mmCIF file of C-alpha atoms in Angstrom:
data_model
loop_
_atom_site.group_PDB
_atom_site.id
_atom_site.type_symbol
_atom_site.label_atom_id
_atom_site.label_comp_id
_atom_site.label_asym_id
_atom_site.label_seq_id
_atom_site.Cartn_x
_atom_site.Cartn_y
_atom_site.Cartn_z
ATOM 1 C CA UNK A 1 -50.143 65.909 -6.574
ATOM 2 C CA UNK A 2 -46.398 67.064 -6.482
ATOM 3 C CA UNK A 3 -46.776 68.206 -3.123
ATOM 4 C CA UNK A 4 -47.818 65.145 -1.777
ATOM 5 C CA UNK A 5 -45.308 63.646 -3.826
ATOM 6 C CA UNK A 6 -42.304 65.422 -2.170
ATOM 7 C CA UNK A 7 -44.213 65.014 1.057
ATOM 8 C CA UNK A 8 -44.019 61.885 0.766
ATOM 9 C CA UNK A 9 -40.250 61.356 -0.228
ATOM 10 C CA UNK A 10 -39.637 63.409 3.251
ATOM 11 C CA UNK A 11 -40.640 60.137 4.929
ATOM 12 C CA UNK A 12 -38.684 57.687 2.866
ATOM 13 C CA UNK A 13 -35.412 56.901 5.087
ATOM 14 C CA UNK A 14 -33.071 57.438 2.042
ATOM 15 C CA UNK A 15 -30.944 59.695 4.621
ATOM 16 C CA UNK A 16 -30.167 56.894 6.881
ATOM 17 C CA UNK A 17 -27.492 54.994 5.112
ATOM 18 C CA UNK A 18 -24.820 55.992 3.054
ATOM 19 C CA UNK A 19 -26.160 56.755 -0.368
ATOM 20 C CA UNK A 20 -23.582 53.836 -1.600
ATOM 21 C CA UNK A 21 -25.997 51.160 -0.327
ATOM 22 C CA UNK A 22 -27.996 52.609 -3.571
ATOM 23 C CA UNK A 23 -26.679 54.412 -5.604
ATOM 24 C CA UNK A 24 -22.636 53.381 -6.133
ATOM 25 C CA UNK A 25 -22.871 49.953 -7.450
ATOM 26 C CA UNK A 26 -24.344 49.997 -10.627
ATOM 27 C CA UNK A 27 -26.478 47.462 -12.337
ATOM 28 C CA UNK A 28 -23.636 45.679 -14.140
ATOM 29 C CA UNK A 29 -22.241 44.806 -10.887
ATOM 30 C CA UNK A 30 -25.032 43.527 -9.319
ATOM 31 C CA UNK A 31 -24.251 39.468 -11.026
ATOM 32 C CA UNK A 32 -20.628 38.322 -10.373
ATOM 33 C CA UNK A 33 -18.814 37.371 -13.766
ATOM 34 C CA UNK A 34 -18.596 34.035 -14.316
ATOM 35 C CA UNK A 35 -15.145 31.774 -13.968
ATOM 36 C CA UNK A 36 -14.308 30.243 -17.254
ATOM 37 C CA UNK A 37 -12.802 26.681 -16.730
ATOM 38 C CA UNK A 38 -11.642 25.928 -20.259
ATOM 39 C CA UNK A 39 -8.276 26.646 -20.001
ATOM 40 C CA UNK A 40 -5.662 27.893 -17.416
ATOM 41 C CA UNK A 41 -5.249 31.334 -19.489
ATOM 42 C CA UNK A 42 -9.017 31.803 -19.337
ATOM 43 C CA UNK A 43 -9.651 30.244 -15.678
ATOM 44 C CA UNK A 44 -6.546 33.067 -14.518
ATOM 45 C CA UNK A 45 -8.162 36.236 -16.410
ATOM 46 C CA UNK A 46 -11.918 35.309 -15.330
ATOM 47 C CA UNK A 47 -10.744 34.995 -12.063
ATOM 48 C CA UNK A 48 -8.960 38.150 -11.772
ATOM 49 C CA UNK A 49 -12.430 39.745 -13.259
ATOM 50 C CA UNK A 50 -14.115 38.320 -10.791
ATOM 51 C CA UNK A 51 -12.014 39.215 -7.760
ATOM 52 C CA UNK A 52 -12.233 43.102 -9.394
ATOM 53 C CA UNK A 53 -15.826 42.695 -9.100
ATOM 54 C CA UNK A 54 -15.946 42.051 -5.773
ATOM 55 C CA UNK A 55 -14.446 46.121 -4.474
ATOM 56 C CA UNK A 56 -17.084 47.856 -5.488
ATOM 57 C CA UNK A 57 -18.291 50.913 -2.932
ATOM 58 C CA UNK A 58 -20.480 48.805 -1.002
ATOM 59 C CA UNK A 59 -18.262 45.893 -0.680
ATOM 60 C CA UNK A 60 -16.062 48.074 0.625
ATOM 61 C CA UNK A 61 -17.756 50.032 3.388
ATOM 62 C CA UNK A 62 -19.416 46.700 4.443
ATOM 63 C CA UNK A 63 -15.732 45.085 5.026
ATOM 64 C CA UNK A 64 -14.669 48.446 6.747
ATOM 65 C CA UNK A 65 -18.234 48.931 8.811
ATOM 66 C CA UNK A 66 -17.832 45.036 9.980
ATOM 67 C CA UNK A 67 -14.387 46.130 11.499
ATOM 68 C CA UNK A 68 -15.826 49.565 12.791
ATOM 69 C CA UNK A 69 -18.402 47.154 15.136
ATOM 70 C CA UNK A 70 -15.432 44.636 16.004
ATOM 71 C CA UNK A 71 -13.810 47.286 17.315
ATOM 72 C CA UNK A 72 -16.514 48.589 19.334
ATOM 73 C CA UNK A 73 -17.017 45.304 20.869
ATOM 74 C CA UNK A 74 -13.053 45.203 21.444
ATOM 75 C CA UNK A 75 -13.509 49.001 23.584
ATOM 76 C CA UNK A 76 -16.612 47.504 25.437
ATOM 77 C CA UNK A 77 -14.611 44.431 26.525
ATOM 78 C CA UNK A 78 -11.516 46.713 27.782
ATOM 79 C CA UNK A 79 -13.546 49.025 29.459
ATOM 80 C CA UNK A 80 -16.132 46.492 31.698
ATOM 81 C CA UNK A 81 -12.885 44.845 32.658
ATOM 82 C CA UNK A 82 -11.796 48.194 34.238
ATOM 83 C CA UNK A 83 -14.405 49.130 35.698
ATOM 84 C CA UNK A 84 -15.152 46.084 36.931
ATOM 85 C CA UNK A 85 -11.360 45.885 38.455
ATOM 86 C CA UNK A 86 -12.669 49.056 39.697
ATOM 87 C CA UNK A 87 -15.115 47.543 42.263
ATOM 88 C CA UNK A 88 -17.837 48.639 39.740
ATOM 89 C CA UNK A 89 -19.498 45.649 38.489
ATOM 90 C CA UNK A 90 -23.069 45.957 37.537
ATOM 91 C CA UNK A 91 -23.608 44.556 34.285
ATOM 92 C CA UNK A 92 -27.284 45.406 33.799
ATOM 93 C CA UNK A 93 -27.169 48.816 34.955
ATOM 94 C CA UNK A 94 -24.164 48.718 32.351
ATOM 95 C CA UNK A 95 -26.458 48.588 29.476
ATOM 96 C CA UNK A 96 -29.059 50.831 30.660
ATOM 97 C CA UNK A 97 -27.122 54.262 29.902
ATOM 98 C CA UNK A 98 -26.956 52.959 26.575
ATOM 99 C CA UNK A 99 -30.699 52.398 25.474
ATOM 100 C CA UNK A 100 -31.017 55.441 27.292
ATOM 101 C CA UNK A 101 -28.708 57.359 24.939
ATOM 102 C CA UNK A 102 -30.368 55.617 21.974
ATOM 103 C CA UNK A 103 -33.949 56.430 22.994
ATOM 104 C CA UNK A 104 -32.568 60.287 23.629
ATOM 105 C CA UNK A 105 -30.767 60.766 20.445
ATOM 106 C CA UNK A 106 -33.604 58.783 17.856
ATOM 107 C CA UNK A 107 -37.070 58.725 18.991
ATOM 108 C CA UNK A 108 -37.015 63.087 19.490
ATOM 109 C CA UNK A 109 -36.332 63.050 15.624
ATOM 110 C CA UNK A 110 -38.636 59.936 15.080
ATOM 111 C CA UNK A 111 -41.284 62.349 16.788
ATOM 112 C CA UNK A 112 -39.787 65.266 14.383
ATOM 113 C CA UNK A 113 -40.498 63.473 11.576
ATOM 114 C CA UNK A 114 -43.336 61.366 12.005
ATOM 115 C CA UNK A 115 -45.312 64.066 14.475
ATOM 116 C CA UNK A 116 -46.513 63.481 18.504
ATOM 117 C CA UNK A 117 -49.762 62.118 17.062
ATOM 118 C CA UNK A 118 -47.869 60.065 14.401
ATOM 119 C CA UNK A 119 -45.009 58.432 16.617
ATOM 120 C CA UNK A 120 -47.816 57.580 19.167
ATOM 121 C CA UNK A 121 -49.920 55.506 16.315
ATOM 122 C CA UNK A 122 -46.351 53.984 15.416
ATOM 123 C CA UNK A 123 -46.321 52.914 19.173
ATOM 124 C CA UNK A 124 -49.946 51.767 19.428
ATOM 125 C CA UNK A 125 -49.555 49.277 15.960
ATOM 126 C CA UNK A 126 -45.868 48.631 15.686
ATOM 127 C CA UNK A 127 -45.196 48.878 19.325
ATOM 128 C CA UNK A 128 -45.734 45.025 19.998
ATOM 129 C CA UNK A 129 -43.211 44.184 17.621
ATOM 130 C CA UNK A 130 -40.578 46.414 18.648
ATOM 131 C CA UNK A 131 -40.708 45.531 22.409
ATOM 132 C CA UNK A 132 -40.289 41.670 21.077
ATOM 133 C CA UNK A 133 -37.042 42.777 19.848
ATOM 134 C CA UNK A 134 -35.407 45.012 22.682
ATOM 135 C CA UNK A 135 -36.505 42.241 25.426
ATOM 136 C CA UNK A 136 -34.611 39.789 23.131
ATOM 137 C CA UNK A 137 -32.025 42.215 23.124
ATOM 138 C CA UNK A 138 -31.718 42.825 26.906
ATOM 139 C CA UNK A 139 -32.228 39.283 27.874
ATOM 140 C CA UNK A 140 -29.618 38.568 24.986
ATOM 141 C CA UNK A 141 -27.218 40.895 26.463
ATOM 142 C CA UNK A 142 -27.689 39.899 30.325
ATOM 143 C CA UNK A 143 -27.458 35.742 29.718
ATOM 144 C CA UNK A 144 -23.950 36.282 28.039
ATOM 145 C CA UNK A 145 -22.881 38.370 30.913
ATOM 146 C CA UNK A 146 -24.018 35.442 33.276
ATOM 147 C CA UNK A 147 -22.253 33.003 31.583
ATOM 148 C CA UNK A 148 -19.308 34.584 31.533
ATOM 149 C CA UNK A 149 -19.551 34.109 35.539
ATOM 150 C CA UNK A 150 -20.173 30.521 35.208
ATOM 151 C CA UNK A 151 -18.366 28.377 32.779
ATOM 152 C CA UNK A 152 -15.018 29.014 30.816
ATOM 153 C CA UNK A 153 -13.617 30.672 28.420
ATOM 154 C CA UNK A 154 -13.097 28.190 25.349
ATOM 155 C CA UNK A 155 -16.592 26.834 26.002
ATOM 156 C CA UNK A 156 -17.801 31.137 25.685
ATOM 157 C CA UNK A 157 -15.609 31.154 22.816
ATOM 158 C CA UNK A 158 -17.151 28.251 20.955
ATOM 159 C CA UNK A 159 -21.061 28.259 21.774
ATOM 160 C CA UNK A 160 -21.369 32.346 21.092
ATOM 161 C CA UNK A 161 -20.943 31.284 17.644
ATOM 162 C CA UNK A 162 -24.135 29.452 17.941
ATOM 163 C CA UNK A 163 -25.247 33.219 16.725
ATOM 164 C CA UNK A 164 -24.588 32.640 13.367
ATOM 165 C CA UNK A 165 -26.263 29.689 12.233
ATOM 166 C CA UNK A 166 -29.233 30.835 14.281
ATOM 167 C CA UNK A 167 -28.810 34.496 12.082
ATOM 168 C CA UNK A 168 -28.972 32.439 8.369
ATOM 169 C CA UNK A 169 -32.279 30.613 9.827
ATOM 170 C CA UNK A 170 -34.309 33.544 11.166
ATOM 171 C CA UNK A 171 -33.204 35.275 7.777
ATOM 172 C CA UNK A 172 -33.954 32.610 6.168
ATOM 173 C CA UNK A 173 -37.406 32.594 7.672
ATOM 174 C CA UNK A 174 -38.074 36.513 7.406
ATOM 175 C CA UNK A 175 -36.671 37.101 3.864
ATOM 176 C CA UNK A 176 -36.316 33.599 2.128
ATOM 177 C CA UNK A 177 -32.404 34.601 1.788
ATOM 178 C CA UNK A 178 -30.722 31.677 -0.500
ATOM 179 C CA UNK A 179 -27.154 31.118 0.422
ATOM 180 C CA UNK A 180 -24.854 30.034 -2.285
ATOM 181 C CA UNK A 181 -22.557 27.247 -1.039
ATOM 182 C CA UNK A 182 -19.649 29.971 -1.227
ATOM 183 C CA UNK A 183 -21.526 31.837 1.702
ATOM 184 C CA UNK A 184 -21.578 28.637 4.102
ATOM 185 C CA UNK A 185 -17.718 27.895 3.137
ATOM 186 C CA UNK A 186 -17.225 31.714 3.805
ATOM 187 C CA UNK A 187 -18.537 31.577 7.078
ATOM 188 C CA UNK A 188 -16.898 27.902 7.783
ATOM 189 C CA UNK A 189 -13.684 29.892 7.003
ATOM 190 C CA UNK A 190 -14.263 32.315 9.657
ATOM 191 C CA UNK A 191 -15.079 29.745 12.182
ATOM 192 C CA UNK A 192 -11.613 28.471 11.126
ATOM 193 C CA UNK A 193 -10.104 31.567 12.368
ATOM 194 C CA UNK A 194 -12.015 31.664 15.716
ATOM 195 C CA UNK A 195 -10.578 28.348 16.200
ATOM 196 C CA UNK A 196 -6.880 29.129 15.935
ATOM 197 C CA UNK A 197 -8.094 32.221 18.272
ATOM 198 C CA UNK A 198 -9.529 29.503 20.850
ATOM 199 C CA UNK A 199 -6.191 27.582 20.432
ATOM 200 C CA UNK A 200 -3.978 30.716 20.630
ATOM 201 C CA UNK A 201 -6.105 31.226 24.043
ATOM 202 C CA UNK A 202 -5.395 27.986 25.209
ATOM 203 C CA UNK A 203 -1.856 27.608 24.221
ATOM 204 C CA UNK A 204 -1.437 30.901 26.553
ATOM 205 C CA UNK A 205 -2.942 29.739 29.150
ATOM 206 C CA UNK A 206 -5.764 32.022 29.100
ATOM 207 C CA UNK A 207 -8.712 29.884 30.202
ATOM 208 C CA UNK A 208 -10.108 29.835 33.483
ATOM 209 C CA UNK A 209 -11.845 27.291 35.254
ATOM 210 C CA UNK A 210 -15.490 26.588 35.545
ATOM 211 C CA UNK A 211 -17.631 27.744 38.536
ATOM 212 C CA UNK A 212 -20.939 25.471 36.794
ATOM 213 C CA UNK A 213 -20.544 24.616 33.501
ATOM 214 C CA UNK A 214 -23.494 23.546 32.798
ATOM 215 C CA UNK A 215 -25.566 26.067 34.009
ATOM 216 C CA UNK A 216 -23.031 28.384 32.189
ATOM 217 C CA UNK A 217 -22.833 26.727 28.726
ATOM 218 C CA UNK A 218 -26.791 27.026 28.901
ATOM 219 C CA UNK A 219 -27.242 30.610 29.891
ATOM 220 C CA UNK A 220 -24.340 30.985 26.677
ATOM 221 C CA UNK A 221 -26.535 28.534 24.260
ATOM 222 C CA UNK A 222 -30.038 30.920 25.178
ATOM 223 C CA UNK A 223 -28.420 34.167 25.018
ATOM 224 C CA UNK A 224 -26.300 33.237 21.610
ATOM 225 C CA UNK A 225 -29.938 32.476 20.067
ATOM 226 C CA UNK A 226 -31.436 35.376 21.215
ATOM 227 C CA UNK A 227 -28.495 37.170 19.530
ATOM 228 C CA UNK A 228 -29.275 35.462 16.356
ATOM 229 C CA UNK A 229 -32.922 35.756 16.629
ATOM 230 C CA UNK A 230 -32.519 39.525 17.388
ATOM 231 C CA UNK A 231 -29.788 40.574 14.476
ATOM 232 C CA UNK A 232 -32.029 39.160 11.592
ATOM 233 C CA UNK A 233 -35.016 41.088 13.327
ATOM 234 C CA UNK A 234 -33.415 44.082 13.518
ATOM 235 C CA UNK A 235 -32.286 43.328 9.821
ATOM 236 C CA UNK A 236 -35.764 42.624 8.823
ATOM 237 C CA UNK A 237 -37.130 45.187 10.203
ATOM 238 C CA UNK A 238 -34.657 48.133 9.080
ATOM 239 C CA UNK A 239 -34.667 46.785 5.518
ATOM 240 C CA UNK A 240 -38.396 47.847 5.678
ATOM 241 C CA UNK A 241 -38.853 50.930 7.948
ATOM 242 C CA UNK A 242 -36.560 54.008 8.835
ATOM 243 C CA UNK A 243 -33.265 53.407 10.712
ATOM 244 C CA UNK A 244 -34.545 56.548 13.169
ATOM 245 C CA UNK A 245 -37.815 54.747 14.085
ATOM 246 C CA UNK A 246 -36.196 51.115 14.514
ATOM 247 C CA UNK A 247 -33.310 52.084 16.650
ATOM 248 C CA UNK A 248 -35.135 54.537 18.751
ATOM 249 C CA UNK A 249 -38.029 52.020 19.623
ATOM 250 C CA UNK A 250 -35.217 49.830 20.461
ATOM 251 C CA UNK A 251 -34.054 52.556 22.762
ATOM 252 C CA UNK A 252 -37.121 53.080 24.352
ATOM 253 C CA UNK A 253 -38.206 49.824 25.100
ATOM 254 C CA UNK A 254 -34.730 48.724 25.801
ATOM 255 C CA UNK A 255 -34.702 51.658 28.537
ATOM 256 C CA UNK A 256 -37.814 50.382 29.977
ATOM 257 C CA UNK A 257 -37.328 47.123 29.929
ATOM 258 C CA UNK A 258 -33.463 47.196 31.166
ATOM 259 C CA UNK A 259 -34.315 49.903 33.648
ATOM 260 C CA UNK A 260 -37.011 47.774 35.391
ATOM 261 C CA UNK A 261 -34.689 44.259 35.416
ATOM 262 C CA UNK A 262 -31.523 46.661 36.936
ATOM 263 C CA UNK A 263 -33.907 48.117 39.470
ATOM 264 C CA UNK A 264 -34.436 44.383 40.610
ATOM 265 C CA UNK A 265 -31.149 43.054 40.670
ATOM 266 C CA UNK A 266 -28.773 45.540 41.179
ATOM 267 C CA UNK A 267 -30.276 47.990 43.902
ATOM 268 C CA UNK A 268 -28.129 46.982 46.222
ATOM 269 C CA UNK A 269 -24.929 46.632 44.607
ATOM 270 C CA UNK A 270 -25.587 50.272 43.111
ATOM 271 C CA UNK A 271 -25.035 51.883 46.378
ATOM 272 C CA UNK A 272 -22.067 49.724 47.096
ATOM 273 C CA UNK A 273 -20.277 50.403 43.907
ATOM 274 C CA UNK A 274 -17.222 52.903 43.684
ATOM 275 C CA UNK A 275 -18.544 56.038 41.487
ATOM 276 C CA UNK A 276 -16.024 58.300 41.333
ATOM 277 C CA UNK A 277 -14.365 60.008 37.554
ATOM 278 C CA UNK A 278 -12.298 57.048 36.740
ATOM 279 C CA UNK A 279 -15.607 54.741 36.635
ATOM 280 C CA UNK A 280 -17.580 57.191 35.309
ATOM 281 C CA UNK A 281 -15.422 57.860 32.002
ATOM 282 C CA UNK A 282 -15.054 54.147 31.907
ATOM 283 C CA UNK A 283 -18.826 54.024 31.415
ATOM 284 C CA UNK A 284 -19.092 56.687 29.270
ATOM 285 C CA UNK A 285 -16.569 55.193 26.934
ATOM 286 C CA UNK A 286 -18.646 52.158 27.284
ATOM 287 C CA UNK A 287 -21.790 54.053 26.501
ATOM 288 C CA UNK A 288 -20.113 55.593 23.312
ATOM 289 C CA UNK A 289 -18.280 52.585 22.046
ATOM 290 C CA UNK A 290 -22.133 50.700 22.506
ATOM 291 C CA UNK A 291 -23.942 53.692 20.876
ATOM 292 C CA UNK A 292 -21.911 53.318 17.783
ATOM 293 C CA UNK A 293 -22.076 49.972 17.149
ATOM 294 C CA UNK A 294 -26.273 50.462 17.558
ATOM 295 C CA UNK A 295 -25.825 52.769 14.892
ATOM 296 C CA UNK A 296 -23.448 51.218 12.308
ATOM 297 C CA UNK A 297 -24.955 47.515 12.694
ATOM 298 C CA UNK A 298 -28.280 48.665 11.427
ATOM 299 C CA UNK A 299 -26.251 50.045 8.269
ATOM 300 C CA UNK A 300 -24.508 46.973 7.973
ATOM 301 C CA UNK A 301 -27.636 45.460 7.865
ATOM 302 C CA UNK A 302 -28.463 47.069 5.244
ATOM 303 C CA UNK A 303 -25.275 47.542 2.880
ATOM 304 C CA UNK A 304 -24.841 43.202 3.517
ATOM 305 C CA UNK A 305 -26.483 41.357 5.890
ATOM 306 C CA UNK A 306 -26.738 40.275 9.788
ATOM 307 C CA UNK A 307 -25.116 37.171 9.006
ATOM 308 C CA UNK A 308 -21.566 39.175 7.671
ATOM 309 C CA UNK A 309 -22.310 41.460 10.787
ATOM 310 C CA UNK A 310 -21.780 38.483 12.837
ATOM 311 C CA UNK A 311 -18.644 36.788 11.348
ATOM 312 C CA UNK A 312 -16.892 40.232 11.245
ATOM 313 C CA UNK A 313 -17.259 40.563 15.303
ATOM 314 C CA UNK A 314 -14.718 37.091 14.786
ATOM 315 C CA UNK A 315 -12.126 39.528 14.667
ATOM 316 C CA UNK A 316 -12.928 41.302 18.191
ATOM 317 C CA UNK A 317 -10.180 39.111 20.032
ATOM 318 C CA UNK A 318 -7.094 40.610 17.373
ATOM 319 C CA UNK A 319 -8.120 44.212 18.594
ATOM 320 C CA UNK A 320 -8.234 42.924 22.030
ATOM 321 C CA UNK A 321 -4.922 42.117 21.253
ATOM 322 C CA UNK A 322 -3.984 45.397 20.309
ATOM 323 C CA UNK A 323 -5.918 46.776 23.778
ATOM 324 C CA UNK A 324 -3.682 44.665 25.226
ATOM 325 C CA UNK A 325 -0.546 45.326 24.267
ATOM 326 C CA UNK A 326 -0.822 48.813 24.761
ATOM 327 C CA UNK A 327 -2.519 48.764 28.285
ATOM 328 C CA UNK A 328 -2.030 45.319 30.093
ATOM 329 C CA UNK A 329 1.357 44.477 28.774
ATOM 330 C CA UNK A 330 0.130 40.788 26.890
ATOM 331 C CA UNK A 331 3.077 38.883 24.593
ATOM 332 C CA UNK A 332 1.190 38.917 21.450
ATOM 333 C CA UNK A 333 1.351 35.149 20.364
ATOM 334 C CA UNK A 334 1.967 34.280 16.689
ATOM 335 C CA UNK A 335 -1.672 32.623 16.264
ATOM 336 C CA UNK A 336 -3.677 35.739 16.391
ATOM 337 C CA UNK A 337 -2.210 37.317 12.653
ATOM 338 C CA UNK A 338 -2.908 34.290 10.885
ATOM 339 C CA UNK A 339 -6.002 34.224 12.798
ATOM 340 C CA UNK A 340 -7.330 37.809 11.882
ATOM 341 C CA UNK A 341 -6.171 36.899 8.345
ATOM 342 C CA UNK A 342 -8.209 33.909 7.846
ATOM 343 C CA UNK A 343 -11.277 36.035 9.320
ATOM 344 C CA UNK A 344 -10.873 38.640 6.744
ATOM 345 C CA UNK A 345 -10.635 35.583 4.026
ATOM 346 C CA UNK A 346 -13.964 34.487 5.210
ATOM 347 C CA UNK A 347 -15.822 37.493 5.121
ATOM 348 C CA UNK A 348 -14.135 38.148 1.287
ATOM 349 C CA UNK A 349 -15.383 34.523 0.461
ATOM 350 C CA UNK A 350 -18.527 35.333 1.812
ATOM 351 C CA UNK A 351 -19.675 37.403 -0.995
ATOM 352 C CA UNK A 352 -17.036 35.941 -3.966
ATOM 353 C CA UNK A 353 -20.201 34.377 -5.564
ATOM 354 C CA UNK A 354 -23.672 36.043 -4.203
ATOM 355 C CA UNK A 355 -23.285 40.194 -4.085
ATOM 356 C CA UNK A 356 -24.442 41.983 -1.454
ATOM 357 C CA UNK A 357 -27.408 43.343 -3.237
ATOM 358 C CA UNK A 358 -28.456 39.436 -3.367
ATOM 359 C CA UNK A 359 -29.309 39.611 0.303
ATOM 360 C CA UNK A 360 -32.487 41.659 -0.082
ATOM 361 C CA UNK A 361 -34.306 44.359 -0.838
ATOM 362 C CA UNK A 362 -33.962 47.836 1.063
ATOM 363 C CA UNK A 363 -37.142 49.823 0.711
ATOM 364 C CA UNK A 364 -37.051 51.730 4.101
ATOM 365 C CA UNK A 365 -40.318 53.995 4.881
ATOM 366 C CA UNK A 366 -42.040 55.493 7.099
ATOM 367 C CA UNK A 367 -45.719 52.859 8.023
ATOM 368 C CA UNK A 368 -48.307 53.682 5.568
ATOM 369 C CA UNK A 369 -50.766 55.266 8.323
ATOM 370 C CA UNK A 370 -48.283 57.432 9.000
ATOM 371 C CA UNK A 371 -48.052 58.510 5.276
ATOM 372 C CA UNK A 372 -51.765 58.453 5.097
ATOM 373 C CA UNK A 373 -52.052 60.615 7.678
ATOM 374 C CA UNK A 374 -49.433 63.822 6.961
ATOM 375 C CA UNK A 375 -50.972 63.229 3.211
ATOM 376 C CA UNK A 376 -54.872 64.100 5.048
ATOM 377 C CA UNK A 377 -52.993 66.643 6.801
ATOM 378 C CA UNK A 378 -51.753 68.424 3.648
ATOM 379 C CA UNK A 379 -55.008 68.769 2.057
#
């Protein structure tokens, strides 16, 4: 019995995220302590409690992880511009080296764990499921990149925040999440702060105008859904089953399903694009900065929720900012510190009443046939 006991902790994906998601928040912290209204005295010290209980571990590395993926987005923004000023401008083909990389790295240690015979049942009964969310995924990706092409900037700005809302309803609908009115004024905040971004953009003359904006807002209105639809997925289904198998079937079929659509677009511009080092270590940082947000959103997933995943990437445009400054010479214009500040408010507000352990349950494992199956193979 012990045996299959261990055997059967081998397959539980308590490796995958940092043991703080579990282990570094104690009970006690778990229910915010309540404000006391009754007098100034008691409304200041109840306050300050409850502020204190806000840092704990997980907190923490959720705040810092929600940056971590803003950035990323930030290095994949600089680096497609390059290239693309590079003559290299092949968007789907873009995203191909990195499903690639994440089918490479995560299914050979989903087969390690799980066994050929195992990761092939995971295939034939999960398989469905999986596929569901890397064509959302693709699709997601390849829409925003087309709209980008066809209407402007502010009206990019605006509707790719259509994510969210579409996020707290397919969470909502997977998990039964309950938002506490903090949570909605949280993410209002945020919003806030994209808006003085949007007027910061404006006020520098940033926008451009509008090949078809109609044709643009809509390809910006599916693909924002599909980026909803496919963070509380991912969310669901990484709450439930090891990071390794989630992200690696997202690989896979991402690989497949990217490889074929790049093949049929882009087959011609591929031969008439400039590969030489510079565009080459462009796309490799592009690869990288892609593979690591794959990696850290599924743990952010997991230490707080898709939703916060989302509002952090509000801050993207400060650290383009930064990019900026550095490598295209941009004024900085006073709007975008208050901005990034307000963003940062939101995200605290976020969780000042609900905790992050509120948002659900984390019980990743391997599928039970699998288990079933090394446990037949034991005796």
């Amino acid at each position: 019995m012990s045996e299959s006991l261990d055997h059967k902790r081998d397959f539980e994906d308590t490796g995958s995220a940092p043991s703080a998601v579990d282990a570094s928040d104690p009970p006690r912290n778990s229910v915010r302590p309540p404000i006391d209204y009754s007098s100034p005295a008691a409304f200041t010290s109840s306050s300050w409690a409850r502020w204190k209980s806000l840092w704990t571990r997980r907190f923490t590395l959720s705040l810092l992880a929600g940056q971590v993926v803003s950035l990323c987005i930030t290095v994949t923004n600089v680096t497609t511009t390059e290239l693309v000023s590079r003559n290299w401008s092949l968007p789907t083909t873009q995203t191909w080296f990195l499903y690639c990389s994440l089918f490479l790295v995560y299914t050979p240690y989903t087969i390690y764990k799980y066994g050929l015979k195992g990761w092939g049942q995971m295939i034939y009964r999960d398989g469905w499921k999986y596929f569901i969310l890397a064509a959302s995924d693709v699709e997601g990706n390849f829409l925003v990149v087309k709209a980008y092409n066809y209407t402007d900037l502010l009206s990019c700005m605006l509707l790719d925040a259509w994510a969210i809302p579409v996020c707290l309803f397919f969470c909502w609908v997977y998990m039964r999440s309950k938002y506490h009115w903090t949570q909605v004024l949280g993410i209002l905040v945020c919003i806030g702060g994209l808006g003085l971004l949007v007027s910061s953009d404006m006020l520098t003359d940033k926008n451009y105008p509008a090949l078809s904006k109609g044709k643009g807002d809509a390809f910006m209105i599916v693909g924002a859904t599909l980026y909803g639809f496919t963070n509380a997925t991912e969310e669901f289904f990484v709450r439930r089953s090891p990071l390794y198998e989630v992200v690696g079937q997202l690989g896979m079929w991402g690989t497949l399903i990217n490889g074929i659509q790049a093949a049929s677009l882009e087959h011609v511009d591929m031969t008439m694009a400039s590969w030489n080092g510079a565009t080459i270590g462009f796309l490799a940082a592009y690869t990288a900065a892609m593979f690591i947000l794959y990696t850290v959103a599924p743990l952010l997933y997991r230490m707080a929720s898709s939703p916060f995943y989302n509002i952090s990437l509000l801050t993207s445009d400060f650290y383009g900012l930064i990019f900026g400054l550095f490598l295209f010479h941009y004024s900085p214009y006073w709007l975008y510190f208050p901005a990034f500040c307000v963003v940062v408010v939101g995200l605290i507000i976020y969780f000042w009443h609900a905790t992050p352990e509120e948002q659900g349950k984390i019980e990743p494992q391997a599928p039970a046939y699998i288990r079933r199956m090394h446990m037949d193979d034991q005796v």
